[in-house]
PDB file of N, CA, C and O in Angstrom:
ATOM      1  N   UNK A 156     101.861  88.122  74.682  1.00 81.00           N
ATOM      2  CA  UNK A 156     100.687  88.823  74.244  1.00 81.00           C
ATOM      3  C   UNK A 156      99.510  87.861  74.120  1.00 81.00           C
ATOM      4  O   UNK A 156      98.459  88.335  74.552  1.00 81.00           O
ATOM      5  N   UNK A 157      99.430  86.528  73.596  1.00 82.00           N
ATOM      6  CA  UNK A 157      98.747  85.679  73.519  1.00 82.00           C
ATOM      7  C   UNK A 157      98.373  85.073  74.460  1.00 82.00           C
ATOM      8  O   UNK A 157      97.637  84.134  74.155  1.00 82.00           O
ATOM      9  N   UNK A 158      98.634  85.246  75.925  1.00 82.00           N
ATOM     10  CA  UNK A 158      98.546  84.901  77.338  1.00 82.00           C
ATOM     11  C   UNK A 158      97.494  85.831  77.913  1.00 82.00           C
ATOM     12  O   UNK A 158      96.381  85.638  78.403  1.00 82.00           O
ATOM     13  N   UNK A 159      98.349  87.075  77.647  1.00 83.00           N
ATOM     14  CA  UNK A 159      97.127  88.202  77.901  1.00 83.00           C
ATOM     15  C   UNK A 159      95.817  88.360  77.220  1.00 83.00           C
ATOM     16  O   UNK A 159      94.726  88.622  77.725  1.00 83.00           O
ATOM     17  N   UNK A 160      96.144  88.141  75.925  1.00 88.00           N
ATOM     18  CA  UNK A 160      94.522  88.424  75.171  1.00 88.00           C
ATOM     19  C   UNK A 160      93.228  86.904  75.638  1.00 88.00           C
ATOM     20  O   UNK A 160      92.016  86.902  75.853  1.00 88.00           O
ATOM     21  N   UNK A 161      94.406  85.676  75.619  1.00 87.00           N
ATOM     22  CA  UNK A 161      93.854  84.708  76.368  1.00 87.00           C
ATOM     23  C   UNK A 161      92.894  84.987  77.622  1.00 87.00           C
ATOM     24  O   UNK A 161      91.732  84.620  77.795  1.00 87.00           O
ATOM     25  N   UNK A 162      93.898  85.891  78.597  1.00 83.00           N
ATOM     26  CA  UNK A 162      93.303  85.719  79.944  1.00 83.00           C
ATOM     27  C   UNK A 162      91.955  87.028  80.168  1.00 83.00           C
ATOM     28  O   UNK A 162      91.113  86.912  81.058  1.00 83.00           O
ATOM     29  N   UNK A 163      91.973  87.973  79.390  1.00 87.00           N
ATOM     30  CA  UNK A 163      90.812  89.117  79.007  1.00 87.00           C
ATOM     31  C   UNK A 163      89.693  88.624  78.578  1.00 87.00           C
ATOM     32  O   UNK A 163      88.646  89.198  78.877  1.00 87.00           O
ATOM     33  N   UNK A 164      89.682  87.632  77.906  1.00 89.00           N
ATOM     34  CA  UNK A 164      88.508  86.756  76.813  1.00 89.00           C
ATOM     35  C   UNK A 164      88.109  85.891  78.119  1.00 89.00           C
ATOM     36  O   UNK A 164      86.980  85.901  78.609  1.00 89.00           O
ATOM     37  N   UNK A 165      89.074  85.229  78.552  1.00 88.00           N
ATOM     38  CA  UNK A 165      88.244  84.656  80.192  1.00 88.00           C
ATOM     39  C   UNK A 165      87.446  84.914  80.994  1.00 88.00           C
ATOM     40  O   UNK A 165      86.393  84.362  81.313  1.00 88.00           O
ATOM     41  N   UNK A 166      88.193  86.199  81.508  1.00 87.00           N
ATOM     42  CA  UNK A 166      87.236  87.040  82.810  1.00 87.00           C
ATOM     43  C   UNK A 166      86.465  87.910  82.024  1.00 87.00           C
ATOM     44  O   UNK A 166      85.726  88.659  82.662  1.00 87.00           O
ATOM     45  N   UNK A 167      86.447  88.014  80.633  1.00 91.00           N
ATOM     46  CA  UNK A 167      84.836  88.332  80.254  1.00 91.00           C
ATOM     47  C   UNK A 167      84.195  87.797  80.110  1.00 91.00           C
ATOM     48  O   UNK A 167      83.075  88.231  80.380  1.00 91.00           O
ATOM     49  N   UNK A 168      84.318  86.187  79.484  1.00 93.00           N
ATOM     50  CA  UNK A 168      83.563  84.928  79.495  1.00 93.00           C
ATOM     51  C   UNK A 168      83.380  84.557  81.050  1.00 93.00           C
ATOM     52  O   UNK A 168      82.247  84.078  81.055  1.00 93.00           O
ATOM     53  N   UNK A 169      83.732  84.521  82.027  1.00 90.00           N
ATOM     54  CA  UNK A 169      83.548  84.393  83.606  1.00 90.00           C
ATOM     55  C   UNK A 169      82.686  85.388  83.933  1.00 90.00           C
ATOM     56  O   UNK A 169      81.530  85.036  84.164  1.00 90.00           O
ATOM     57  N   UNK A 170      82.960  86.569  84.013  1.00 88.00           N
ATOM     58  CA  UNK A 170      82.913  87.947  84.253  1.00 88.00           C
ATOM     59  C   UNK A 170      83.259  87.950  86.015  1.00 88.00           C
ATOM     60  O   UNK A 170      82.684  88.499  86.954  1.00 88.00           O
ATOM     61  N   UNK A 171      84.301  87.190  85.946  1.00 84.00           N
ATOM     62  CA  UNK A 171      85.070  87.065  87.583  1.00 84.00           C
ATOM     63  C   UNK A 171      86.858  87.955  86.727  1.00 84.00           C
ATOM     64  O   UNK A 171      87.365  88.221  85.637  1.00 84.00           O
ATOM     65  N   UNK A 172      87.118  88.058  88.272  1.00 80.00           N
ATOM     66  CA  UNK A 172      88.762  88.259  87.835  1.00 80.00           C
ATOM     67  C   UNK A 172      89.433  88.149  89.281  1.00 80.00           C
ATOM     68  O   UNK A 172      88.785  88.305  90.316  1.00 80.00           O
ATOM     69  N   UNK A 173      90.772  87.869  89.244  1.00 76.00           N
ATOM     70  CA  UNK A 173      91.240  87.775  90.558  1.00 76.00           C
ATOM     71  C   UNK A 173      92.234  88.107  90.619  1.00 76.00           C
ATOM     72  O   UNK A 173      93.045  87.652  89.813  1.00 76.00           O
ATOM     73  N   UNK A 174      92.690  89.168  91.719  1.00 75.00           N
ATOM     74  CA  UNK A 174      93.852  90.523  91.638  1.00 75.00           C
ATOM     75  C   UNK A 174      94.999  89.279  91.816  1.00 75.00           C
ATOM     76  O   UNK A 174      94.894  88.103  92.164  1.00 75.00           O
ATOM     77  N   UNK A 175      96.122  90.109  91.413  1.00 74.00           N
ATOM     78  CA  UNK A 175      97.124  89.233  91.351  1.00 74.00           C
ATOM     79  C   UNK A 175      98.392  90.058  91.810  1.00 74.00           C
ATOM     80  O   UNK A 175      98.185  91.127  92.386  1.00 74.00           O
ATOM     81  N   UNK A 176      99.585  89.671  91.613  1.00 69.00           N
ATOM     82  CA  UNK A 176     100.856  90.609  91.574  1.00 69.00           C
ATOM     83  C   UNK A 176     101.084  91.170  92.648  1.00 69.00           C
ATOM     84  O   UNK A 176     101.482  92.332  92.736  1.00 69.00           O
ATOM     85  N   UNK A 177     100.784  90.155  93.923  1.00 77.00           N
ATOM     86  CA  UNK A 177     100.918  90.729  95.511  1.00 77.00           C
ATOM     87  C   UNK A 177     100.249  91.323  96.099  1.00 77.00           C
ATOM     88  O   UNK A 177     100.502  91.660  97.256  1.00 77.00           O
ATOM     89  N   UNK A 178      98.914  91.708  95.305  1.00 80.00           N
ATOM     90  CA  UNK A 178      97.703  92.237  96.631  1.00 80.00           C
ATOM     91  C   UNK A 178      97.553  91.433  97.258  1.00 80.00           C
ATOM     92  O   UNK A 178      98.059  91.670  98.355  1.00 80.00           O
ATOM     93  N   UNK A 179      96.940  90.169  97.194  1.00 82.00           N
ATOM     94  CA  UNK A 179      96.867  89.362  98.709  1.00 82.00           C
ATOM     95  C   UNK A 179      97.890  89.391  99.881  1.00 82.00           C
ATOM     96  O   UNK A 179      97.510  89.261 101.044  1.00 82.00           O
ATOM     97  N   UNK A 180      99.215  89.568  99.544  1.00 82.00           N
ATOM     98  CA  UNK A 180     100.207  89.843 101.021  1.00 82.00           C
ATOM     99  C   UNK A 180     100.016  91.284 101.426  1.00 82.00           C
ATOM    100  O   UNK A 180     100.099  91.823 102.530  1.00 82.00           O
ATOM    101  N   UNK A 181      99.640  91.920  99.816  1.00 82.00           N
ATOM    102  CA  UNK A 181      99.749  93.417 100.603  1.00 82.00           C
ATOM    103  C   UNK A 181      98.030  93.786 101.659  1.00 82.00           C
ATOM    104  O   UNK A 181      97.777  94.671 102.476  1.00 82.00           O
ATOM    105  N   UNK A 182      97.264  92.735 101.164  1.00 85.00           N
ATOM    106  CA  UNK A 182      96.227  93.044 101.937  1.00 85.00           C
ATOM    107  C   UNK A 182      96.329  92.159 103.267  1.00 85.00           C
ATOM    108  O   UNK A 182      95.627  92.570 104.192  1.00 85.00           O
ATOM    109  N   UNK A 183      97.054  91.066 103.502  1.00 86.00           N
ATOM    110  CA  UNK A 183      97.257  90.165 104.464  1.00 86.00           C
ATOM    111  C   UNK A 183      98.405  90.986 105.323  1.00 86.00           C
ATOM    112  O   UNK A 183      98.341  90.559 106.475  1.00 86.00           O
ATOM    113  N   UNK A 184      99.661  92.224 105.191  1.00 84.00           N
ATOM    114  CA  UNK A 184     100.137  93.096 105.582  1.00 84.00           C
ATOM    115  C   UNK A 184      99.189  93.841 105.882  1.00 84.00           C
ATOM    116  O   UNK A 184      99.772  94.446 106.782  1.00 84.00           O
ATOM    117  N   UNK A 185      98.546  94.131 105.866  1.00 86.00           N
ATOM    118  CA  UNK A 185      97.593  95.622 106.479  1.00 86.00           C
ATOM    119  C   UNK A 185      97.152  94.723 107.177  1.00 86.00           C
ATOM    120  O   UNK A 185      97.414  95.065 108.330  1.00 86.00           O
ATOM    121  N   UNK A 186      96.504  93.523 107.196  1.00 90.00           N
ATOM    122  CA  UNK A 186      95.609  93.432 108.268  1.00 90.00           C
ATOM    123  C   UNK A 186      96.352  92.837 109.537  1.00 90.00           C
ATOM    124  O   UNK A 186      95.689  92.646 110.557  1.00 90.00           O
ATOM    125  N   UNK A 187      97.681  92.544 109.511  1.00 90.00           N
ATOM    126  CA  UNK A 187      98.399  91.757 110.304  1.00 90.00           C
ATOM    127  C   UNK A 187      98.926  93.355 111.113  1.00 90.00           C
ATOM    128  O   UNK A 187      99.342  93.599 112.246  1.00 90.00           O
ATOM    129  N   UNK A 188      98.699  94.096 110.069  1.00 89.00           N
ATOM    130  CA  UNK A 188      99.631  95.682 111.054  1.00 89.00           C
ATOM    131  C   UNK A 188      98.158  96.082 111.788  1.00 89.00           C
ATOM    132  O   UNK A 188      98.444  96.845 112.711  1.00 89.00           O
ATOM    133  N   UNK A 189      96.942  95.903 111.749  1.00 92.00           N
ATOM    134  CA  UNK A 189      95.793  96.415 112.623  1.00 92.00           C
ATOM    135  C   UNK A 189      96.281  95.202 113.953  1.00 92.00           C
ATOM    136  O   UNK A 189      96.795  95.523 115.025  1.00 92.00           O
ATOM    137  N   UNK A 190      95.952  93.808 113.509  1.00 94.00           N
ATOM    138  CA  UNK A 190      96.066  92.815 114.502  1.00 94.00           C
ATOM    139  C   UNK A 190      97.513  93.084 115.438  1.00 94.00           C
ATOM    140  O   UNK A 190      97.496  92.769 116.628  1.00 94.00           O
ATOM    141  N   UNK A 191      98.508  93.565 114.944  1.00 91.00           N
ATOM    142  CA  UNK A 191      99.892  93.633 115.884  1.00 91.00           C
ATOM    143  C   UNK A 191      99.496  94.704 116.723  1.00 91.00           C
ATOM    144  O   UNK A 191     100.058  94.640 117.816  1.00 91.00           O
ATOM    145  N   UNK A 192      98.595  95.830 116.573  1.00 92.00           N
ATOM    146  CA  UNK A 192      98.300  97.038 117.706  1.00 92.00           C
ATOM    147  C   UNK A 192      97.549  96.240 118.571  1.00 92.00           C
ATOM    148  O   UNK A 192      97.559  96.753 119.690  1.00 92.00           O
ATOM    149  N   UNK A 193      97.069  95.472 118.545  1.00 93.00           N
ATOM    150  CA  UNK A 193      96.112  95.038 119.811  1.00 93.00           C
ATOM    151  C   UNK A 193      96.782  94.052 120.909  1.00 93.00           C
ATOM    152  O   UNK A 193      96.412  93.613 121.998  1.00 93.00           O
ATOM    153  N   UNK A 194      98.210  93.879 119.928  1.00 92.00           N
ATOM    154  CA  UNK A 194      99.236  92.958 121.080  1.00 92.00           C
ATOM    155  C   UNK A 194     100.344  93.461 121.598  1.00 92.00           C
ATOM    156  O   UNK A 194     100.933  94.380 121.027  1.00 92.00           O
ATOM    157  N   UNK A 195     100.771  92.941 122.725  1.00 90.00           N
ATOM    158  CA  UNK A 195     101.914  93.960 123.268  1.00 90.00           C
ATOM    159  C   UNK A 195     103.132  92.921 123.288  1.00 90.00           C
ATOM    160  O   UNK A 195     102.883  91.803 122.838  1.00 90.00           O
ATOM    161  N   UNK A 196     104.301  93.151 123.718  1.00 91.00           N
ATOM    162  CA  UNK A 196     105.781  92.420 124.370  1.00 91.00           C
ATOM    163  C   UNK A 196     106.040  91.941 122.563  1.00 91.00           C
ATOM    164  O   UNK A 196     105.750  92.478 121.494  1.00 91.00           O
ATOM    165  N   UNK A 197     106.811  90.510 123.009  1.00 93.00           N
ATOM    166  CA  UNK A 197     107.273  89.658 121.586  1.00 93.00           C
ATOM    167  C   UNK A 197     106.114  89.074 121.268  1.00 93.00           C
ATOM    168  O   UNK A 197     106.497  88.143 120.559  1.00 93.00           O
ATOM    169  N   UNK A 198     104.659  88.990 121.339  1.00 94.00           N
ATOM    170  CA  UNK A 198     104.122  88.503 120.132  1.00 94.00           C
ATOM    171  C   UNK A 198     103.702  89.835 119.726  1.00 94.00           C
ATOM    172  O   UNK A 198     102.991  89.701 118.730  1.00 94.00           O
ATOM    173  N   UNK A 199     103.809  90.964 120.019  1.00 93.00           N
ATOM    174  CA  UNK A 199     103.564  92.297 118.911  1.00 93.00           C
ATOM    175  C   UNK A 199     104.555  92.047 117.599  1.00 93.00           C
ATOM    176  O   UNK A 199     104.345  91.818 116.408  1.00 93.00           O
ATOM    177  N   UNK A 200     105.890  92.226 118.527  1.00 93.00           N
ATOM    178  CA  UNK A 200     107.407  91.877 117.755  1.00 93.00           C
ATOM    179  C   UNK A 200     107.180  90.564 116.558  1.00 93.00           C
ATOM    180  O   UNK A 200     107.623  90.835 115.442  1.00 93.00           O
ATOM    181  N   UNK A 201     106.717  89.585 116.676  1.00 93.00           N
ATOM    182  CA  UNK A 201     106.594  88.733 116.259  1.00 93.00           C
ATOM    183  C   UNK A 201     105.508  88.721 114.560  1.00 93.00           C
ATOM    184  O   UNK A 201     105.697  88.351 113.402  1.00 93.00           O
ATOM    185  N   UNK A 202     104.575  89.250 115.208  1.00 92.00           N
ATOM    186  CA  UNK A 202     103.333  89.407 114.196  1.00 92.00           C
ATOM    187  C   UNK A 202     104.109  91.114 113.103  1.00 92.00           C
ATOM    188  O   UNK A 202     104.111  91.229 111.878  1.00 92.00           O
ATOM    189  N   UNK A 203     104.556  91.963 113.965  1.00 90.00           N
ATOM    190  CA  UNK A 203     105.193  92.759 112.428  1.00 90.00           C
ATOM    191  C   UNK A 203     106.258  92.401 112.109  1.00 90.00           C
ATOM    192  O   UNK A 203     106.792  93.160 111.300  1.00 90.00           O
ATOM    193  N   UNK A 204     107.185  91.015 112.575  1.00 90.00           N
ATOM    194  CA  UNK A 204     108.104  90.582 111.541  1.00 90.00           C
ATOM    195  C   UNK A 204     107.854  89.584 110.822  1.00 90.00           C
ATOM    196  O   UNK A 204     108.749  88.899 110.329  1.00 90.00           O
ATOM    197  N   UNK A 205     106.451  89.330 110.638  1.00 89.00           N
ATOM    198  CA  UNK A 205     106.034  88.352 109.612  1.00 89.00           C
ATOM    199  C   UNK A 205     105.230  89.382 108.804  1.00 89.00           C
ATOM    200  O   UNK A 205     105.151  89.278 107.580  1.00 89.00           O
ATOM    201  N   UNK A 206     104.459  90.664 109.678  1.00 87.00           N
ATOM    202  CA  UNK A 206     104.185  91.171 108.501  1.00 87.00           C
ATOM    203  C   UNK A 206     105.181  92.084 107.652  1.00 87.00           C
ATOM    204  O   UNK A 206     104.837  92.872 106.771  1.00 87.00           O
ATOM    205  N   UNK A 207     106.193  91.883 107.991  1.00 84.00           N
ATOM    206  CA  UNK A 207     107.386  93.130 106.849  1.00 84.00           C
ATOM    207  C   UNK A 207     107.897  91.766 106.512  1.00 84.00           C
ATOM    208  O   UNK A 207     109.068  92.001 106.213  1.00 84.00           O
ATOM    209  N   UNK A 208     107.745  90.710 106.406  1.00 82.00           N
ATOM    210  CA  UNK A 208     108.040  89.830 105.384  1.00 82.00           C
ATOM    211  C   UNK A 208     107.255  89.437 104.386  1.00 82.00           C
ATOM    212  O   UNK A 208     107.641  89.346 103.221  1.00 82.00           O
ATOM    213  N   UNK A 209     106.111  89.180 104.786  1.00 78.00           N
ATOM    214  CA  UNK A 209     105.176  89.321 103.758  1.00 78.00           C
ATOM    215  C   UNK A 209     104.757  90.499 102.689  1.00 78.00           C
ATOM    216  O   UNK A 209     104.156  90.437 101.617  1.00 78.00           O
ATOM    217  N   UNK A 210     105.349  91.654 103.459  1.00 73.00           N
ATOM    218  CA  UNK A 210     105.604  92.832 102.406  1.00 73.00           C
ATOM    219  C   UNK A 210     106.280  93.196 101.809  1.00 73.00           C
ATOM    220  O   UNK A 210     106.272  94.250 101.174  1.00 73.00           O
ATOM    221  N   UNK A 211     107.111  92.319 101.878  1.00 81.00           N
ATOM    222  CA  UNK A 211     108.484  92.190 101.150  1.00 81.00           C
ATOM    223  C   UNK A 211     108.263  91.469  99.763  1.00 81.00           C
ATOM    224  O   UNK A 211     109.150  91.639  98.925  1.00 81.00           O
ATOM    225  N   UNK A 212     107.178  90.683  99.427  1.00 81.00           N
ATOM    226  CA  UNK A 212     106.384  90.125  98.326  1.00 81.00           C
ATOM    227  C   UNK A 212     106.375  90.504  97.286  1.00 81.00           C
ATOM    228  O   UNK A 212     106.961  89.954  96.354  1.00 81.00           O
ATOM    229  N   UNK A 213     105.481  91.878  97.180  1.00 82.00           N
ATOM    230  CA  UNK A 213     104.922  93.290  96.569  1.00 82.00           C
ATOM    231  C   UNK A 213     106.404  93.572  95.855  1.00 82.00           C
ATOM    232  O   UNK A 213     106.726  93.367  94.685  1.00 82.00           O
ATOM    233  N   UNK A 214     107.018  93.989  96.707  1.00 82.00           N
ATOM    234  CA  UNK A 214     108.106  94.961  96.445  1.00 82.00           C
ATOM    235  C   UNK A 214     108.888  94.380  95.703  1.00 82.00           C
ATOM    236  O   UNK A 214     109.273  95.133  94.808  1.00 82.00           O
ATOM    237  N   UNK A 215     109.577  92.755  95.623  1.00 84.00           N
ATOM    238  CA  UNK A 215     110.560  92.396  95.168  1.00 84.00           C
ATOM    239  C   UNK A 215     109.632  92.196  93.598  1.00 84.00           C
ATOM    240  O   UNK A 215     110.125  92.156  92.471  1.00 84.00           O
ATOM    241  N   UNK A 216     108.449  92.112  93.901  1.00 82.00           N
ATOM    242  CA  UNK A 216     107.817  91.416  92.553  1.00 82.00           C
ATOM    243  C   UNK A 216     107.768  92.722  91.698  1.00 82.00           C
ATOM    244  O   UNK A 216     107.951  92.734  90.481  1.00 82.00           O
ATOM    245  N   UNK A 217     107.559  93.582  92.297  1.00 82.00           N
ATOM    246  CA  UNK A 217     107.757  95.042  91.321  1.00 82.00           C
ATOM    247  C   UNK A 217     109.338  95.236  90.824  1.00 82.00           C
ATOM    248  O   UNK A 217     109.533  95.594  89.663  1.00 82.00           O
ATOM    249  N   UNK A 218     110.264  95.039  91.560  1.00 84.00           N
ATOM    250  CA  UNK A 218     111.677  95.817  91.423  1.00 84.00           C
ATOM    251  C   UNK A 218     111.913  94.570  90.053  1.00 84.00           C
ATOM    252  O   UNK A 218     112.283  94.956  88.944  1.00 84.00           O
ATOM    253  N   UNK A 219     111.618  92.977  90.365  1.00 86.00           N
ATOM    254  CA  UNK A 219     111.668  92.480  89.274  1.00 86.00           C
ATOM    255  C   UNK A 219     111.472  92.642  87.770  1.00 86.00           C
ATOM    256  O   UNK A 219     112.178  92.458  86.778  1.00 86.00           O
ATOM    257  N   UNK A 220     110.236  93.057  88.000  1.00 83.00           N
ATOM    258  CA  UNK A 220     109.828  93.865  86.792  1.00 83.00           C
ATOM    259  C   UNK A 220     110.056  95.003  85.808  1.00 83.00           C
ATOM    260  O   UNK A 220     109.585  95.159  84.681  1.00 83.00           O
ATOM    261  N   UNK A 221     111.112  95.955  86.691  1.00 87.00           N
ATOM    262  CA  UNK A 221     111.291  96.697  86.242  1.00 87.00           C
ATOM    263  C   UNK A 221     110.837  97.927  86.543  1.00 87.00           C
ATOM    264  O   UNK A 221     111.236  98.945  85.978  1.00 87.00           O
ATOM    265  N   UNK A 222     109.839  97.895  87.596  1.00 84.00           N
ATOM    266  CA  UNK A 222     108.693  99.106  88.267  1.00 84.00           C
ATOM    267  C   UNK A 222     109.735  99.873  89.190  1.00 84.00           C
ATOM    268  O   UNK A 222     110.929  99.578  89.150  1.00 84.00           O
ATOM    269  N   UNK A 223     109.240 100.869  90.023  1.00 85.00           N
ATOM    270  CA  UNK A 223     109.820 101.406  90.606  1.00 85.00           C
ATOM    271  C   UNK A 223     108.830 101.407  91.717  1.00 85.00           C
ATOM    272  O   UNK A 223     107.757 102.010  91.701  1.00 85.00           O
ATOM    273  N   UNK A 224     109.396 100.512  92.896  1.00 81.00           N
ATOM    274  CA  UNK A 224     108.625  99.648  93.903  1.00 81.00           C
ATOM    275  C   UNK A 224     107.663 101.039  94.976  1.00 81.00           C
ATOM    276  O   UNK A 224     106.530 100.821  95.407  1.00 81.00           O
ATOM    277  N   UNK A 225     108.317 102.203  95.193  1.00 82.00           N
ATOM    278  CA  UNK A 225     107.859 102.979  95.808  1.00 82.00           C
ATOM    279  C   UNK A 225     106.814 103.571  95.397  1.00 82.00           C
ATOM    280  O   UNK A 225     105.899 103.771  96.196  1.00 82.00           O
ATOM    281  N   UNK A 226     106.705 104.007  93.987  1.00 83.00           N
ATOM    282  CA  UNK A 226     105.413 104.585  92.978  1.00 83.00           C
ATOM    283  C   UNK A 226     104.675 103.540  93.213  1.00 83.00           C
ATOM    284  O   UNK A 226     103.712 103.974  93.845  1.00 83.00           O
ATOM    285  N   UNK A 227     104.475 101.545  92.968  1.00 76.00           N
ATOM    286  CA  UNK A 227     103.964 101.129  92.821  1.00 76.00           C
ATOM    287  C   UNK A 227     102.843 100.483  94.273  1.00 76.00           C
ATOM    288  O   UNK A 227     101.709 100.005  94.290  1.00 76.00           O
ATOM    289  N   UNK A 228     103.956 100.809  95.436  1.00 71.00           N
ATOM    290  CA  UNK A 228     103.041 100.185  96.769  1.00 71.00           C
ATOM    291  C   UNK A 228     102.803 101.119  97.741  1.00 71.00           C
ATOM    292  O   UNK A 228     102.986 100.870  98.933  1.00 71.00           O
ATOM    293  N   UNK A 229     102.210 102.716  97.122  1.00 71.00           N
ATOM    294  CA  UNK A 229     101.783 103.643  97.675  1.00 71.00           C
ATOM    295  C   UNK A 229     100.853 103.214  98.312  1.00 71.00           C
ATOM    296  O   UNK A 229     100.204 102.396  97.660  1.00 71.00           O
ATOM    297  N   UNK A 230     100.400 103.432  99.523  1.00 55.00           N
ATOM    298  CA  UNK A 230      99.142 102.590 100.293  1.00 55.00           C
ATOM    299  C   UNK A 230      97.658 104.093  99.831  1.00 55.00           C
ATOM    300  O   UNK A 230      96.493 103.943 100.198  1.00 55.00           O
TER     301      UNK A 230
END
């Protein structure tokens, strides 16, 4: 609790904040699934099996938690 009230008093003293808890893979997944349509053969193959690994991020970091990964990485 003292981590959290810590880190609220920050990014109001900043008035920055920076998403956390796997949006960056889940936004680095979307953009790797636009970039894989524009390629064909094994580097298509290639670029969505790095991006379903990288989306694999999100998900394990939710199921960790206790979330229920499907409610939580509704696109």
């Amino acid at each position: 609790m003292t981590d959290a009230i810590g880190d609220i008093i920050a990014a109001l003293k900043v008035e920055k904040i920076l998403a956390g808890a796997g949006s960056s893979e889940i936004e680095i997944a979307r953009e790797l699934r636009h970039y894989s349509e524009s390629l064909s053969g094994r580097e298509q193959l290639a670029v969505k099996a790095f991006r379903r690994c990288n989306g694999d991020y999100p998900r394990t970091l939710a199921e960790n938690s206790g979330l229920d990964p499907i409610t939580c990485l509704q696109n």
